[in-house]
């Protein structure tokens, strides 16, 4: 319940401590899981003091228990071990200090840890945190590599030496952090986020040289896995423990089996690249040579074609054909003209033979009335009609005599 206070009516510190103790008293006994960071067993003392820490959130709480409670598990737990404690919260009012009074302590076995990791793995996979489409490609030649590893560790030495042996100009931004224990998770997360914030860092390697399942638990922590999944810079996991795969391997953009393997996958080998460049140059040269030779053969074949060797030959052949066709045309036209001339002469002869003029030239005459119509019968004229007589050499007028059928020349 809230306590009503004001500057005029404050409550003493002792009362505040007493109220806090009352609230904590009502919490009752709870089961708590954590990692032992400090363990104090004084000879002859009946109480054992422990510090239990949550590695994911960097929070610790003091734990006390009677020696007979701790002696039951003294042979299987030590500093760094994960335990489950059944304890009741206690408030030490004189110092204002919270602690847990443990009535039972159980070590967390490897099998149980693996089962929890498998459950966490399925949960994160269902969220799509391990999906392949989230993986970012690594740069071909990183200029600055971020390295998160233990201080003066074999993993750091392996990455640096192998990377510089492959590409001497490569540069590193190294962040030395604890890679096991209660401080590992927050410091690894902070180091990864710090390197991700640097725009010049092209890729981040998180390296460790292997270890037991308990030692590798920080690299399966949910906080670390989510932090790696949120960074923009590609991350390479190089934990170096083949039998067990930490969850960091699944969320990272690339998994390397060892720190040495990470250096090989992140940094190209300058010798191999030079050899590849030389191979590509030779391949390009062969391709260009082959293309030029192929074109030269095609050009030579084209130049040896008759129409290219002697271009006028086609004109000469066509000239002969044109001349032959011209002569043929002339002969055909001459024959047609001769035939037409002959037919015209024959037609003219027939026309002349059948023409009235020819009849007139034989001594005949044609009588025409004044309107120009020819007289074909004596009954068509009357006495004293004047007619025009047309002969071969001209015409003259005649007058019809009185009796039908007789006519006399009028002029």
Short mmCIF file of C-alpha atoms in Angstrom, two decimals:
data_model
loop_
_atom_site.label_atom_id
_atom_site.label_comp_id
_atom_site.label_asym_id
_atom_site.label_seq_id
_atom_site.Cartn_x
_atom_site.Cartn_y
_atom_site.Cartn_z
CA UNK A 1 0.00 0.00 0.00
CA UNK A 2 1.14 3.54 -0.71
CA UNK A 3 2.21 5.63 2.26
CA UNK A 4 1.02 9.21 2.53
CA UNK A 5 3.95 11.53 3.18
CA UNK A 6 4.84 15.17 2.61
CA UNK A 7 7.70 17.53 3.41
CA UNK A 8 5.84 18.43 6.60
CA UNK A 9 5.04 14.83 7.57
CA UNK A 10 8.00 12.63 6.53
CA UNK A 11 8.57 9.16 7.88
CA UNK A 12 11.83 8.01 9.44
CA UNK A 13 14.33 5.85 7.54
CA UNK A 14 13.71 3.01 9.94
CA UNK A 15 10.01 3.10 9.17
CA UNK A 16 10.73 3.02 5.42
CA UNK A 17 13.05 0.05 5.91
CA UNK A 18 10.42 -1.67 8.05
CA UNK A 19 7.74 -1.14 5.40
CA UNK A 20 10.02 -2.47 2.65
CA UNK A 21 10.74 -5.52 4.79
CA UNK A 22 7.00 -6.09 5.23
CA UNK A 23 6.37 -5.92 1.49
CA UNK A 24 9.21 -8.34 0.78
CA UNK A 25 8.01 -10.65 3.53
CA UNK A 26 4.69 -11.06 1.70
CA UNK A 27 6.50 -12.25 -1.49
CA UNK A 28 7.10 -15.71 -0.05
CA UNK A 29 9.59 -18.36 -1.24
CA UNK A 30 10.49 -18.45 -4.95
CA UNK A 31 12.61 -20.57 -7.30
CA UNK A 32 15.44 -18.48 -8.79
CA UNK A 33 17.91 -19.37 -11.54
CA UNK A 34 21.27 -17.71 -12.02
CA UNK A 35 25.01 -18.10 -12.20
CA UNK A 36 27.24 -18.18 -9.14
CA UNK A 37 29.82 -15.40 -9.37
CA UNK A 38 31.11 -15.39 -5.81
CA UNK A 39 31.25 -18.20 -3.27
CA UNK A 40 32.39 -17.73 0.33
CA UNK A 41 32.71 -20.72 2.71
CA UNK A 42 34.52 -19.75 5.87
CA UNK A 43 35.95 -22.62 7.93
CA UNK A 44 33.82 -23.26 10.98
CA UNK A 45 31.08 -20.85 9.88
CA UNK A 46 27.56 -22.18 9.72
CA UNK A 47 26.47 -19.92 6.87
CA UNK A 48 27.67 -19.89 3.22
CA UNK A 49 27.51 -16.66 1.21
CA UNK A 50 26.93 -16.66 -2.56
CA UNK A 51 26.29 -14.05 -5.24
CA UNK A 52 23.77 -15.10 -7.87
CA UNK A 53 23.89 -13.19 -11.18
CA UNK A 54 21.66 -12.95 -14.24
CA UNK A 55 24.19 -12.79 -17.12
CA UNK A 56 21.62 -11.52 -19.59
CA UNK A 57 20.72 -8.38 -17.65
CA UNK A 58 23.83 -7.85 -15.50
CA UNK A 59 21.88 -8.05 -12.23
CA UNK A 60 23.13 -9.74 -9.05
CA UNK A 61 21.62 -10.63 -5.72
CA UNK A 62 23.18 -11.99 -2.50
CA UNK A 63 22.25 -15.47 -1.32
CA UNK A 64 22.85 -17.05 2.07
CA UNK A 65 22.26 -20.63 3.14
CA UNK A 66 23.14 -22.91 5.98
CA UNK A 67 26.19 -25.10 5.54
CA UNK A 68 24.13 -28.28 5.62
CA UNK A 69 22.11 -26.97 2.63
CA UNK A 70 25.22 -26.15 0.63
CA UNK A 71 27.10 -29.33 1.56
CA UNK A 72 24.56 -31.37 -0.39
CA UNK A 73 25.79 -29.84 -3.68
CA UNK A 74 29.27 -28.69 -2.68
CA UNK A 75 30.93 -31.35 -4.85
CA UNK A 76 29.12 -30.44 -8.08
CA UNK A 77 28.94 -26.63 -8.06
CA UNK A 78 31.52 -23.90 -7.97
CA UNK A 79 31.92 -20.32 -9.13
CA UNK A 80 30.54 -19.93 -12.66
CA UNK A 81 28.03 -22.77 -12.30
CA UNK A 82 24.36 -22.29 -13.09
CA UNK A 83 22.02 -23.24 -10.28
CA UNK A 84 18.36 -23.14 -9.34
CA UNK A 85 17.74 -21.94 -5.78
CA UNK A 86 14.59 -22.26 -3.70
CA UNK A 87 14.86 -19.22 -1.45
CA UNK A 88 12.88 -16.70 0.51
CA UNK A 89 13.65 -12.99 0.06
CA UNK A 90 14.87 -11.30 3.23
CA UNK A 91 15.35 -7.64 4.06
CA UNK A 92 18.07 -6.68 6.52
CA UNK A 93 16.58 -3.49 7.88
CA UNK A 94 19.69 -2.02 9.65
CA UNK A 95 21.63 -1.90 6.37
CA UNK A 96 18.75 -1.71 3.93
CA UNK A 97 20.04 -4.82 2.12
CA UNK A 98 18.09 -7.43 0.15
CA UNK A 99 19.21 -11.05 0.11
CA UNK A 100 17.82 -14.52 -0.49
CA UNK A 101 17.77 -17.22 2.18
CA UNK A 102 18.24 -20.49 0.26
CA UNK A 103 16.54 -23.62 1.55
CA UNK A 104 17.52 -25.80 -1.45
CA UNK A 105 20.10 -25.56 -4.22
CA UNK A 106 20.00 -27.58 -7.46
CA UNK A 107 22.66 -27.50 -10.14
CA UNK A 108 21.41 -27.04 -13.69
CA UNK A 109 22.60 -30.08 -15.65
CA UNK A 110 23.93 -30.08 -19.18
CA UNK A 111 20.91 -31.98 -20.43
CA UNK A 112 18.55 -29.44 -18.98
CA UNK A 113 20.61 -26.57 -20.42
CA UNK A 114 20.52 -28.15 -23.87
CA UNK A 115 16.77 -28.69 -23.60
CA UNK A 116 16.27 -25.02 -22.73
CA UNK A 117 18.51 -23.98 -25.61
CA UNK A 118 16.52 -26.18 -27.98
CA UNK A 119 13.29 -24.58 -26.81
CA UNK A 120 14.79 -21.09 -27.21
CA UNK A 121 16.06 -22.09 -30.64
CA UNK A 122 12.57 -23.13 -31.78
CA UNK A 123 11.05 -19.94 -30.38
CA UNK A 124 13.54 -17.67 -32.16
CA UNK A 125 13.28 -19.68 -35.38
CA UNK A 126 9.50 -19.25 -35.31
CA UNK A 127 10.06 -15.49 -35.20
CA UNK A 128 12.14 -15.76 -38.39
CA UNK A 129 15.36 -14.68 -36.68
CA UNK A 130 17.33 -17.47 -38.37
CA UNK A 131 15.71 -17.09 -41.82
CA UNK A 132 18.05 -17.27 -44.81
CA UNK A 133 16.63 -14.10 -46.37
CA UNK A 134 17.89 -12.13 -43.37
CA UNK A 135 21.49 -13.12 -44.07
CA UNK A 136 23.62 -10.27 -45.40
CA UNK A 137 26.38 -10.93 -47.93
CA UNK A 138 29.97 -10.35 -46.85
CA UNK A 139 32.04 -7.74 -48.71
CA UNK A 140 34.63 -9.13 -51.12
CA UNK A 141 37.51 -7.13 -49.66
CA UNK A 142 36.75 -5.56 -46.27
CA UNK A 143 38.87 -2.53 -45.48
CA UNK A 144 38.24 -2.62 -41.70
CA UNK A 145 37.20 -5.75 -39.79
CA UNK A 146 35.69 -5.60 -36.32
CA UNK A 147 36.90 -8.41 -34.06
CA UNK A 148 35.24 -9.31 -30.74
CA UNK A 149 37.30 -11.84 -28.76
CA UNK A 150 39.01 -12.54 -25.48
CA UNK A 151 42.07 -10.54 -24.50
CA UNK A 152 45.36 -12.10 -25.68
CA UNK A 153 43.44 -15.21 -26.73
CA UNK A 154 44.42 -17.83 -29.27
CA UNK A 155 41.30 -16.91 -31.24
CA UNK A 156 42.50 -13.31 -31.61
CA UNK A 157 45.97 -14.47 -32.66
CA UNK A 158 44.58 -16.95 -35.21
CA UNK A 159 42.29 -14.38 -36.84
CA UNK A 160 44.89 -11.59 -37.00
CA UNK A 161 47.76 -13.74 -38.22
CA UNK A 162 45.82 -15.65 -40.84
CA UNK A 163 44.03 -12.57 -42.14
CA UNK A 164 47.24 -10.54 -42.48
CA UNK A 165 48.99 -13.47 -44.08
CA UNK A 166 46.25 -13.64 -46.70
CA UNK A 167 45.93 -9.88 -47.23
CA UNK A 168 48.65 -7.80 -45.54
CA UNK A 169 46.80 -4.49 -45.97
CA UNK A 170 43.74 -5.55 -43.97
CA UNK A 171 42.98 -3.53 -40.81
CA UNK A 172 41.23 -4.60 -37.60
CA UNK A 173 39.24 -2.85 -34.88
CA UNK A 174 39.67 -5.27 -31.95
CA UNK A 175 37.37 -5.25 -28.92
CA UNK A 176 38.64 -7.50 -26.10
CA UNK A 177 35.83 -8.73 -23.88
CA UNK A 178 35.16 -11.68 -21.57
CA UNK A 179 33.97 -14.63 -23.65
CA UNK A 180 32.65 -16.68 -20.73
CA UNK A 181 31.23 -16.05 -17.31
CA UNK A 182 28.62 -13.64 -16.05
CA UNK A 183 30.08 -10.54 -17.71
CA UNK A 184 30.39 -12.06 -21.18
CA UNK A 185 26.90 -11.37 -22.57
CA UNK A 186 26.57 -7.64 -21.82
CA UNK A 187 30.14 -6.86 -22.88
CA UNK A 188 29.94 -8.87 -26.11
CA UNK A 189 26.63 -7.17 -26.94
CA UNK A 190 28.14 -3.74 -26.22
CA UNK A 191 31.20 -4.50 -28.36
CA UNK A 192 29.10 -5.69 -31.31
CA UNK A 193 26.83 -2.65 -31.11
CA UNK A 194 29.84 -0.32 -30.83
CA UNK A 195 31.47 -1.79 -33.94
CA UNK A 196 28.16 -1.75 -35.82
CA UNK A 197 27.88 1.99 -35.13
CA UNK A 198 31.22 2.63 -36.90
CA UNK A 199 30.48 3.23 -40.62
CA UNK A 200 34.02 2.23 -41.65
CA UNK A 201 33.65 -1.32 -40.22
CA UNK A 202 32.71 -3.66 -43.09
CA UNK A 203 32.25 -6.93 -41.19
CA UNK A 204 32.29 -8.10 -37.55
CA UNK A 205 33.84 -11.38 -36.36
CA UNK A 206 32.84 -12.80 -32.96
CA UNK A 207 35.52 -15.35 -32.11
CA UNK A 208 36.27 -17.82 -29.36
CA UNK A 209 38.43 -20.92 -29.39
CA UNK A 210 35.84 -23.45 -28.27
CA UNK A 211 35.07 -24.80 -24.80
CA UNK A 212 32.52 -26.79 -22.83
CA UNK A 213 28.79 -26.38 -23.14
CA UNK A 214 28.70 -24.26 -19.99
CA UNK A 215 31.51 -22.05 -21.28
CA UNK A 216 29.67 -21.42 -24.54
CA UNK A 217 26.33 -20.53 -22.95
CA UNK A 218 26.85 -16.75 -23.38
CA UNK A 219 26.85 -17.26 -27.17
CA UNK A 220 23.39 -18.84 -26.96
CA UNK A 221 21.96 -16.09 -24.77
CA UNK A 222 18.74 -14.61 -26.10
CA UNK A 223 19.90 -11.03 -25.52
CA UNK A 224 23.07 -11.58 -27.56
CA UNK A 225 21.22 -13.43 -30.33
CA UNK A 226 18.67 -10.63 -30.70
CA UNK A 227 21.37 -7.96 -30.62
CA UNK A 228 23.28 -9.67 -33.44
CA UNK A 229 20.06 -10.04 -35.42
CA UNK A 230 19.47 -6.28 -35.27
CA UNK A 231 22.89 -5.04 -36.41
CA UNK A 232 23.35 -3.71 -39.94
CA UNK A 233 26.95 -4.85 -40.42
CA UNK A 234 27.44 -8.50 -41.50
CA UNK A 235 28.44 -10.72 -38.55
CA UNK A 236 30.57 -13.87 -38.70
CA UNK A 237 30.33 -16.40 -35.87
CA UNK A 238 33.65 -18.16 -35.17
CA UNK A 239 33.11 -19.95 -31.87
CA UNK A 240 35.17 -22.95 -32.89
CA UNK A 241 33.17 -25.76 -31.33
CA UNK A 242 32.00 -28.28 -33.91
CA UNK A 243 29.94 -30.75 -31.77
CA UNK A 244 27.66 -28.06 -30.32
CA UNK A 245 26.32 -25.14 -32.34
CA UNK A 246 25.61 -22.02 -30.28
CA UNK A 247 22.58 -20.00 -31.32
CA UNK A 248 24.95 -17.26 -32.45
CA UNK A 249 25.93 -19.53 -35.36
CA UNK A 250 22.31 -19.54 -36.54
CA UNK A 251 21.65 -15.81 -36.36
CA UNK A 252 25.02 -14.76 -37.77
CA UNK A 253 25.29 -13.99 -41.48
CA UNK A 254 28.08 -16.57 -41.82
CA UNK A 255 29.27 -19.41 -39.59
CA UNK A 256 32.94 -20.32 -39.48
CA UNK A 257 34.07 -23.55 -37.86
CA UNK A 258 37.12 -21.94 -36.22
CA UNK A 259 38.65 -18.45 -35.91
CA UNK A 260 41.18 -19.49 -38.57
CA UNK A 261 38.34 -20.50 -40.86
CA UNK A 262 36.69 -17.11 -40.23
CA UNK A 263 39.85 -15.31 -41.39
CA UNK A 264 39.90 -17.42 -44.55
CA UNK A 265 36.25 -16.77 -45.31
CA UNK A 266 36.31 -13.04 -44.61
CA UNK A 267 39.65 -12.04 -46.13
CA UNK A 268 40.61 -13.08 -49.67
CA UNK A 269 44.06 -14.53 -50.29
CA UNK A 270 46.19 -12.05 -52.22
CA UNK A 271 48.15 -14.85 -53.92
CA UNK A 272 44.98 -16.61 -55.00
CA UNK A 273 43.46 -13.38 -56.23
CA UNK A 274 46.58 -12.51 -58.23
CA UNK A 275 46.55 -16.00 -59.74
CA UNK A 276 42.85 -15.63 -60.52
CA UNK A 277 43.47 -12.25 -62.14
CA UNK A 278 46.27 -13.77 -64.20
CA UNK A 279 44.01 -16.64 -65.23
CA UNK A 280 41.27 -14.22 -66.22
CA UNK A 281 43.75 -12.13 -68.20
CA UNK A 282 44.99 -15.22 -70.03
CA UNK A 283 41.43 -16.31 -70.64
CA UNK A 284 40.53 -12.87 -71.96
CA UNK A 285 43.65 -12.83 -74.14
CA UNK A 286 42.80 -16.26 -75.59
CA UNK A 287 39.24 -15.15 -76.21
CA UNK A 288 40.39 -11.98 -78.00
CA UNK A 289 43.01 -13.90 -80.01
CA UNK A 290 40.44 -16.49 -81.00
CA UNK A 291 38.00 -13.78 -82.01
CA UNK A 292 40.62 -11.95 -84.08
CA UNK A 293 41.76 -15.16 -85.77
CA UNK A 294 38.19 -16.14 -86.52
CA UNK A 295 37.50 -12.74 -88.03
CA UNK A 296 40.76 -12.89 -90.02
CA UNK A 297 39.75 -16.26 -91.48
CA UNK A 298 36.36 -14.90 -92.33
CA UNK A 299 37.93 -11.85 -93.97
CA UNK A 300 40.38 -14.00 -95.93
CA UNK A 301 37.53 -16.21 -97.13
CA UNK A 302 35.56 -13.15 -98.16
CA UNK A 303 38.56 -11.70 -100.02
CA UNK A 304 39.01 -14.94 -101.97
CA UNK A 305 35.49 -14.87 -103.28
CA UNK A 306 35.39 -14.15 -107.06
CA UNK A 307 33.23 -11.09 -106.61
CA UNK A 308 35.82 -9.54 -104.30
CA UNK A 309 38.97 -10.63 -106.17
CA UNK A 310 37.60 -9.33 -109.51
CA UNK A 311 34.62 -7.06 -108.88
CA UNK A 312 34.36 -6.06 -112.59
CA UNK A 313 33.71 -9.67 -113.50
CA UNK A 314 30.11 -9.38 -112.43
CA UNK A 315 29.72 -6.19 -114.50
CA UNK A 316 31.31 -7.87 -117.49
CA UNK A 317 29.04 -10.89 -117.18
CA UNK A 318 26.04 -8.63 -116.88
CA UNK A 319 27.29 -6.54 -119.81
CA UNK A 320 27.42 -9.62 -122.02
CA UNK A 321 23.93 -10.59 -120.89
CA UNK A 322 22.64 -7.08 -121.54
CA UNK A 323 24.25 -7.04 -125.00
CA UNK A 324 22.77 -10.45 -125.86
CA UNK A 325 19.35 -9.37 -124.66
CA UNK A 326 19.68 -6.09 -126.58
CA UNK A 327 20.55 -7.94 -129.79
CA UNK A 328 17.73 -10.37 -129.17
CA UNK A 329 15.38 -7.45 -128.63
CA UNK A 330 16.53 -5.77 -131.78
CA UNK A 331 16.09 -8.93 -133.81
CA UNK A 332 12.68 -9.55 -132.34
CA UNK A 333 11.64 -5.95 -132.97
CA UNK A 334 13.01 -6.14 -136.56
CA UNK A 335 11.03 -9.30 -137.22
CA UNK A 336 7.92 -7.72 -135.79
CA UNK A 337 8.42 -4.57 -137.87
CA UNK A 338 9.07 -6.57 -141.08
CA UNK A 339 5.99 -8.68 -140.44
CA UNK A 340 3.89 -5.60 -139.73
CA UNK A 341 5.24 -3.88 -142.87
CA UNK A 342 4.38 -6.91 -144.99
CA UNK A 343 0.92 -7.14 -143.49
CA UNK A 344 0.44 -3.40 -144.01
CA UNK A 345 1.51 -3.66 -147.69
CA UNK A 346 -0.87 -6.54 -148.27
CA UNK A 347 -3.68 -4.72 -146.49
CA UNK A 348 -2.95 -1.55 -148.47
CA UNK A 349 -3.03 -3.53 -151.70
CA UNK A 350 -6.38 -5.02 -150.74
CA UNK A 351 -7.71 -1.64 -149.75
CA UNK A 352 -6.53 -0.05 -152.97
CA UNK A 353 -7.98 -2.90 -154.97
CA UNK A 354 -11.32 -2.57 -153.26
CA UNK A 355 -11.39 1.25 -153.13
CA UNK A 356 -13.95 3.29 -155.25
CA UNK A 357 -11.11 5.21 -156.81
CA UNK A 358 -9.80 2.10 -158.46
CA UNK A 359 -13.25 1.48 -159.90
CA UNK A 360 -13.36 5.03 -161.19
CA UNK A 361 -9.96 4.60 -162.78
CA UNK A 362 -11.38 1.74 -164.76
CA UNK A 363 -13.82 4.21 -166.46
CA UNK A 364 -16.76 4.22 -164.10
CA UNK A 365 -18.45 7.35 -162.71
CA UNK A 366 -20.52 8.06 -159.62
CA UNK A 367 -23.61 10.24 -159.87
CA UNK A 368 -24.46 12.29 -156.80
CA UNK A 369 -27.41 14.48 -156.05
CA UNK A 370 -26.84 18.00 -154.72
CA UNK A 371 -26.97 16.70 -151.12
CA UNK A 372 -24.06 14.30 -151.89
CA UNK A 373 -26.03 11.04 -151.90
CA UNK A 374 -25.19 8.62 -154.66
CA UNK A 375 -27.78 7.74 -157.30
CA UNK A 376 -28.32 4.01 -157.35
CA UNK A 377 -31.48 3.74 -159.48
CA UNK A 378 -33.01 5.72 -162.44
CA UNK A 379 -36.17 6.08 -160.40
CA UNK A 380 -34.28 8.19 -157.86
CA UNK A 381 -33.98 11.13 -160.33
CA UNK A 382 -36.47 13.13 -162.28
CA UNK A 383 -36.40 15.01 -165.60
CA UNK A 384 -34.09 18.00 -165.68
CA UNK A 385 -32.46 17.12 -162.34
CA UNK A 386 -28.93 18.38 -162.12
CA UNK A 387 -26.48 15.77 -160.83
CA UNK A 388 -22.76 15.70 -160.13
CA UNK A 389 -20.79 13.05 -161.92
CA UNK A 390 -17.52 12.01 -160.18
CA UNK A 391 -14.83 10.33 -162.26
CA UNK A 392 -11.23 9.31 -161.64
CA UNK A 393 -9.77 12.66 -162.63
CA UNK A 394 -12.45 14.93 -161.16
CA UNK A 395 -16.13 15.71 -161.42
CA UNK A 396 -18.65 17.56 -163.58
CA UNK A 397 -22.37 18.30 -163.64
CA UNK A 398 -24.97 16.58 -165.75
CA UNK A 399 -28.65 17.20 -166.31
CA UNK A 400 -31.23 14.43 -166.59
CA UNK A 401 -33.03 14.23 -169.93
CA UNK A 402 -36.78 14.20 -170.01
CA UNK A 403 -37.15 10.48 -170.41
CA UNK A 404 -36.23 8.41 -167.29
CA UNK A 405 -32.97 6.61 -167.57
CA UNK A 406 -31.43 9.24 -169.93
CA UNK A 407 -29.17 12.09 -168.94
CA UNK A 408 -27.13 14.73 -170.71
CA UNK A 409 -24.10 16.64 -169.60
CA UNK A 410 -25.02 19.97 -168.11
CA UNK A 411 -21.52 21.34 -168.18
#
